[in-house]
Amino acid sequence: MEGNVSMKHPQLLIVEDEQAILHMLMTILKREDFRHIDTAGTAEEALEMCKAQSYDLILLDVMLPGRSGLEICPLIREISDASIFFLTARSTDLDKLTGFAMGADDYITKPFNPLEVAARIKAHLRRRLGNAPKHEPMLFEYGALSVNPNAGEVKVDGNPVDLPAQVYQLLLFFCKHPNQLFSKSQLYENVWGEEFFGEDNTVMVHIRKLREKIEADPSSPALIVTVRGLGYKFVPGDSHEFA
């Protein structure tokens, strides 16, 4: 069994209406030392629980009775900073792109190995909750953009910017490596911590979402530039790091 993913036990919410899948996930996650797990069977129930409780990660089924997981994902984003993993039988590239565009941090297709799900949750939460370097700067400032790693805050022109967890991790990685060129595979392996497969559009989708949030003109980006055929580079110009 792997060690704890963080200094505290993370709060999980599983939104799944199929009892067999729910039971399988609960059994494996508890065996893997996840102690605080809530469950919901409908979109409405999940939204109410997110209003009442702070979660670190939500496993969200796409096909739910009533409103779908895709519909409520943006609503959850408005009231929670939890990471969101979609669970779905839809496995086409278009489905995955749609899921990431709606705010998902990961996309798990059914049928799945519950041990793999647990491993992906642990890896994600370790990066999100437990892997901040001891001497990481308290603040990155790049012109109008400022990033506070300790508080998990991003501002543009002094205005708070709300980023999904994985988009924030991508920005933080860029902040730590300004003016360096990274291929899609390098970004995926460093930010997502998993092996990259050439047809995966995850990086492209998250780059687009990040540009929409921090660029003055996302269609003509000045901060995150594309180096055709090679990858992406964060070009912030004058920068300051405050320890």
Short mmCIF file of C-alpha atoms in Angstrom, two decimals:
data_model
loop_
_atom_site.label_atom_id
_atom_site.label_comp_id
_atom_site.label_asym_id
_atom_site.label_seq_id
_atom_site.Cartn_x
_atom_site.Cartn_y
_atom_site.Cartn_z
CA MET A 1 0.00 0.00 0.00
CA GLU A 2 1.23 3.48 -0.89
CA GLY A 3 1.83 6.08 1.81
CA ASN A 4 -0.60 8.85 2.61
CA VAL A 5 -1.14 11.34 -0.21
CA SER A 6 -0.93 14.30 2.14
CA MET A 7 -0.55 15.34 5.73
CA LYS A 8 -4.31 15.15 6.13
CA HIS A 9 -6.81 12.60 4.92
CA PRO A 10 -8.44 13.95 1.76
CA GLN A 11 -12.20 14.38 1.47
CA LEU A 12 -13.66 12.52 -1.51
CA LEU A 13 -17.13 12.60 -3.07
CA ILE A 14 -18.31 9.85 -5.42
CA VAL A 15 -21.28 10.82 -7.60
CA GLU A 16 -22.51 7.54 -9.10
CA ASP A 17 -25.99 6.04 -9.43
CA GLU A 18 -24.93 2.47 -10.31
CA GLN A 19 -24.70 0.65 -7.00
CA ALA A 20 -22.33 -2.06 -8.22
CA ILE A 21 -19.78 0.50 -9.42
CA LEU A 22 -20.23 2.58 -6.27
CA HIS A 23 -19.67 -0.46 -4.03
CA MET A 24 -16.56 -1.48 -6.00
CA LEU A 25 -15.05 2.01 -5.74
CA MET A 26 -15.85 2.33 -2.04
CA THR A 27 -14.32 -1.07 -1.28
CA ILE A 28 -11.06 -0.35 -3.08
CA LEU A 29 -10.68 3.26 -1.91
CA LYS A 30 -11.23 2.32 1.73
CA ARG A 31 -8.74 -0.50 1.36
CA GLU A 32 -6.28 2.08 -0.03
CA ASP A 33 -6.67 4.16 3.17
CA PHE A 34 -9.12 6.80 1.95
CA ARG A 35 -11.11 7.37 5.13
CA HIS A 36 -13.43 10.24 4.30
CA ILE A 37 -15.70 9.36 1.39
CA ASP A 38 -19.20 10.70 0.76
CA THR A 39 -21.54 9.47 -1.96
CA ALA A 40 -24.33 10.97 -4.03
CA GLY A 41 -26.64 9.34 -6.57
CA THR A 42 -27.97 12.41 -8.40
CA ALA A 43 -26.69 15.73 -9.67
CA GLU A 44 -28.91 17.68 -7.29
CA GLU A 45 -27.69 15.71 -4.29
CA ALA A 46 -24.08 16.27 -5.34
CA LEU A 47 -24.56 20.03 -5.64
CA GLU A 48 -26.11 20.24 -2.18
CA MET A 49 -23.27 18.24 -0.68
CA CYS A 50 -20.67 20.50 -2.34
CA LYS A 51 -22.39 23.51 -0.78
CA ALA A 52 -22.25 21.95 2.67
CA GLN A 53 -18.83 20.25 2.57
CA SER A 54 -15.37 21.03 1.21
CA TYR A 55 -13.95 18.24 -0.97
CA ASP A 56 -10.47 17.61 -2.31
CA LEU A 57 -11.59 15.42 -5.19
CA ILE A 58 -14.89 14.41 -6.80
CA LEU A 59 -15.45 11.30 -8.91
CA LEU A 60 -18.34 12.41 -11.13
CA ASP A 61 -20.33 10.03 -13.31
CA VAL A 62 -21.39 11.59 -16.62
CA MET A 63 -24.66 9.66 -17.05
CA LEU A 64 -26.76 10.51 -14.01
CA PRO A 65 -30.55 10.55 -13.56
CA GLY A 66 -31.85 14.03 -14.31
CA ARG A 67 -28.99 16.41 -15.05
CA SER A 68 -25.75 14.89 -16.30
CA GLY A 69 -22.30 15.19 -14.84
CA LEU A 70 -21.31 17.40 -17.78
CA GLU A 71 -24.11 19.82 -16.91
CA ILE A 72 -23.27 20.16 -13.23
CA CYS A 73 -19.46 20.23 -13.53
CA PRO A 74 -19.39 24.03 -14.19
CA LEU A 75 -21.86 24.51 -11.32
CA ILE A 76 -19.59 22.57 -8.96
CA ARG A 77 -16.67 24.71 -10.13
CA GLU A 78 -18.56 27.81 -8.96
CA ILE A 79 -18.84 26.56 -5.37
CA SER A 80 -15.89 24.19 -4.95
CA ASP A 81 -12.18 24.06 -5.80
CA ALA A 82 -12.18 20.26 -5.71
CA SER A 83 -10.46 18.32 -8.46
CA ILE A 84 -13.02 16.56 -10.69
CA PHE A 85 -12.52 13.16 -12.34
CA PHE A 86 -15.22 12.15 -14.82
CA LEU A 87 -16.38 8.52 -14.87
CA THR A 88 -18.03 7.57 -18.15
CA ALA A 89 -18.52 4.92 -20.80
CA ARG A 90 -18.03 7.59 -23.48
CA SER A 91 -14.48 7.18 -24.73
CA THR A 92 -14.09 9.09 -28.01
CA ASP A 93 -11.61 11.95 -28.33
CA LEU A 94 -14.54 14.36 -28.73
CA ASP A 95 -16.08 13.11 -25.48
CA LYS A 96 -12.78 13.59 -23.67
CA LEU A 97 -12.27 17.07 -25.09
CA THR A 98 -15.79 17.99 -24.03
CA GLY A 99 -15.14 16.70 -20.52
CA PHE A 100 -11.92 18.68 -20.14
CA ALA A 101 -13.57 21.76 -21.64
CA MET A 102 -16.31 21.53 -19.00
CA GLY A 103 -13.70 21.64 -16.24
CA ALA A 104 -12.57 18.06 -15.59
CA ASP A 105 -9.07 17.34 -14.28
CA ASP A 106 -9.09 13.72 -15.44
CA TYR A 107 -11.31 11.45 -17.52
CA ILE A 108 -11.73 7.77 -16.64
CA THR A 109 -13.58 5.49 -19.05
CA LYS A 110 -15.69 2.50 -18.08
CA PRO A 111 -15.01 -0.33 -17.63
CA PHE A 112 -12.04 0.58 -15.45
CA ASN A 113 -9.72 -1.08 -13.00
CA PRO A 114 -10.58 0.39 -9.56
CA LEU A 115 -6.97 -0.05 -8.42
CA GLU A 116 -5.88 2.17 -11.32
CA VAL A 117 -8.51 4.74 -10.30
CA ALA A 118 -7.15 4.73 -6.74
CA ALA A 119 -3.58 5.12 -8.03
CA ARG A 120 -4.54 8.06 -10.24
CA ILE A 121 -6.35 9.74 -7.37
CA LYS A 122 -3.33 9.30 -5.10
CA ALA A 123 -0.90 10.64 -7.70
CA HIS A 124 -3.10 13.65 -8.38
CA LEU A 125 -3.63 14.49 -4.71
CA ARG A 126 0.06 14.08 -3.91
CA ARG A 127 0.83 16.73 -6.52
CA ARG A 128 -2.01 18.97 -5.41
CA LEU A 129 -1.75 18.65 -1.63
CA GLY A 130 1.62 17.32 -0.66
CA ASN A 131 4.42 18.14 -3.05
CA ALA A 132 5.13 21.87 -2.66
CA PRO A 133 8.90 22.44 -2.50
CA LYS A 134 10.13 23.73 0.84
CA HIS A 135 11.81 26.77 -0.70
CA GLU A 136 9.22 27.61 -3.34
CA PRO A 137 8.78 31.36 -3.89
CA MET A 138 5.76 32.84 -2.14
CA LEU A 139 4.82 34.90 -5.18
CA PHE A 140 5.50 34.96 -8.92
CA GLU A 141 4.81 38.24 -10.70
CA TYR A 142 4.82 38.57 -14.49
CA GLY A 143 3.47 41.96 -15.46
CA ALA A 144 -0.30 41.86 -14.92
CA LEU A 145 -0.15 38.18 -13.88
CA SER A 146 0.61 37.15 -10.30
CA VAL A 147 0.64 33.62 -8.88
CA ASN A 148 0.77 32.82 -5.16
CA PRO A 149 1.71 29.11 -4.82
CA ASN A 150 1.21 28.98 -1.06
CA ALA A 151 -2.35 30.31 -1.26
CA GLY A 152 -3.15 28.75 -4.63
CA GLU A 153 -4.21 32.19 -5.91
CA VAL A 154 -3.94 33.62 -9.41
CA LYS A 155 -4.64 37.24 -10.30
CA VAL A 156 -4.65 39.22 -13.54
CA ASP A 157 -4.55 43.00 -13.18
CA GLY A 158 -5.25 42.47 -9.50
CA ASN A 159 -8.47 40.54 -10.18
CA PRO A 160 -8.77 36.93 -8.91
CA VAL A 161 -8.83 34.28 -11.62
CA ASP A 162 -10.54 30.94 -10.94
CA LEU A 163 -8.68 28.00 -12.48
CA PRO A 164 -9.55 24.29 -12.40
CA ALA A 165 -6.98 22.39 -10.37
CA GLN A 166 -5.09 20.85 -13.29
CA VAL A 167 -5.04 24.11 -15.26
CA TYR A 168 -3.56 25.78 -12.16
CA GLN A 169 -0.89 23.06 -11.89
CA LEU A 170 0.00 23.64 -15.54
CA LEU A 171 0.37 27.39 -14.93
CA LEU A 172 2.47 26.77 -11.81
CA PHE A 173 4.78 24.48 -13.78
CA PHE A 174 5.24 27.19 -16.40
CA CYS A 175 5.93 29.78 -13.68
CA LYS A 176 8.72 27.61 -12.30
CA HIS A 177 10.25 27.15 -15.78
CA PRO A 178 9.93 30.46 -17.66
CA ASN A 179 11.36 30.75 -21.18
CA GLN A 180 11.87 26.99 -21.43
CA LEU A 181 10.46 24.98 -24.33
CA PHE A 182 8.45 21.86 -23.44
CA SER A 183 6.91 19.29 -25.76
CA LYS A 184 3.37 18.06 -25.13
CA SER A 185 4.76 14.80 -23.78
CA GLN A 186 7.10 16.62 -21.36
CA LEU A 187 4.25 18.80 -20.06
CA TYR A 188 1.95 15.81 -19.65
CA GLU A 189 4.52 13.71 -17.82
CA ASN A 190 5.57 16.58 -15.51
CA VAL A 191 2.12 18.02 -14.73
CA TRP A 192 -0.07 14.90 -14.89
CA GLY A 193 2.65 12.49 -13.77
CA GLU A 194 1.66 9.83 -16.28
CA GLU A 195 3.02 8.39 -19.50
CA PHE A 196 2.01 10.40 -22.57
CA PHE A 197 0.23 8.80 -25.52
CA GLY A 198 0.63 10.64 -28.81
CA GLU A 199 -3.08 10.98 -29.64
CA ASP A 200 -4.00 12.47 -26.25
CA ASN A 201 -5.28 16.07 -26.56
CA THR A 202 -5.28 16.76 -22.81
CA VAL A 203 -2.36 19.23 -22.92
CA MET A 204 -3.80 21.14 -25.89
CA VAL A 205 -7.19 21.55 -24.19
CA HIS A 206 -5.64 22.75 -20.91
CA ILE A 207 -3.31 25.17 -22.72
CA ARG A 208 -6.34 26.68 -24.46
CA LYS A 209 -8.24 27.03 -21.18
CA LEU A 210 -5.23 28.62 -19.49
CA ARG A 211 -4.81 31.13 -22.31
CA GLU A 212 -8.47 32.07 -22.04
CA LYS A 213 -7.93 32.93 -18.39
CA ILE A 214 -4.60 34.79 -18.39
CA GLU A 215 -3.95 36.13 -21.89
CA ALA A 216 -5.10 39.60 -22.95
CA ASP A 217 -5.85 38.11 -26.39
CA PRO A 218 -6.12 34.30 -26.22
CA SER A 219 -6.24 34.05 -30.03
CA SER A 220 -2.84 35.77 -30.21
CA PRO A 221 -1.11 34.61 -27.00
CA ALA A 222 1.86 36.56 -25.68
CA LEU A 223 2.57 34.55 -22.51
CA ILE A 224 2.14 30.94 -23.58
CA VAL A 225 3.45 30.69 -27.10
CA THR A 226 3.33 27.74 -29.47
CA VAL A 227 6.60 26.72 -31.10
CA ARG A 228 5.30 24.93 -34.16
CA GLY A 229 6.19 21.28 -34.28
CA LEU A 230 8.05 21.43 -30.96
CA GLY A 231 5.71 22.40 -28.12
CA TYR A 232 5.00 25.35 -25.84
CA LYS A 233 7.00 28.02 -24.04
CA PHE A 234 6.02 30.40 -21.21
CA VAL A 235 7.46 33.82 -22.13
CA PRO A 236 6.63 36.24 -19.28
CA GLY A 237 9.20 38.96 -20.00
CA ASP A 238 10.29 40.78 -16.84
CA SER A 239 9.56 38.61 -13.83
CA HIS A 240 9.95 38.72 -10.09
CA GLU A 241 9.96 35.99 -7.45
CA PHE A 242 9.41 36.95 -3.81
CA ALA A 243 10.55 34.49 -1.17
#
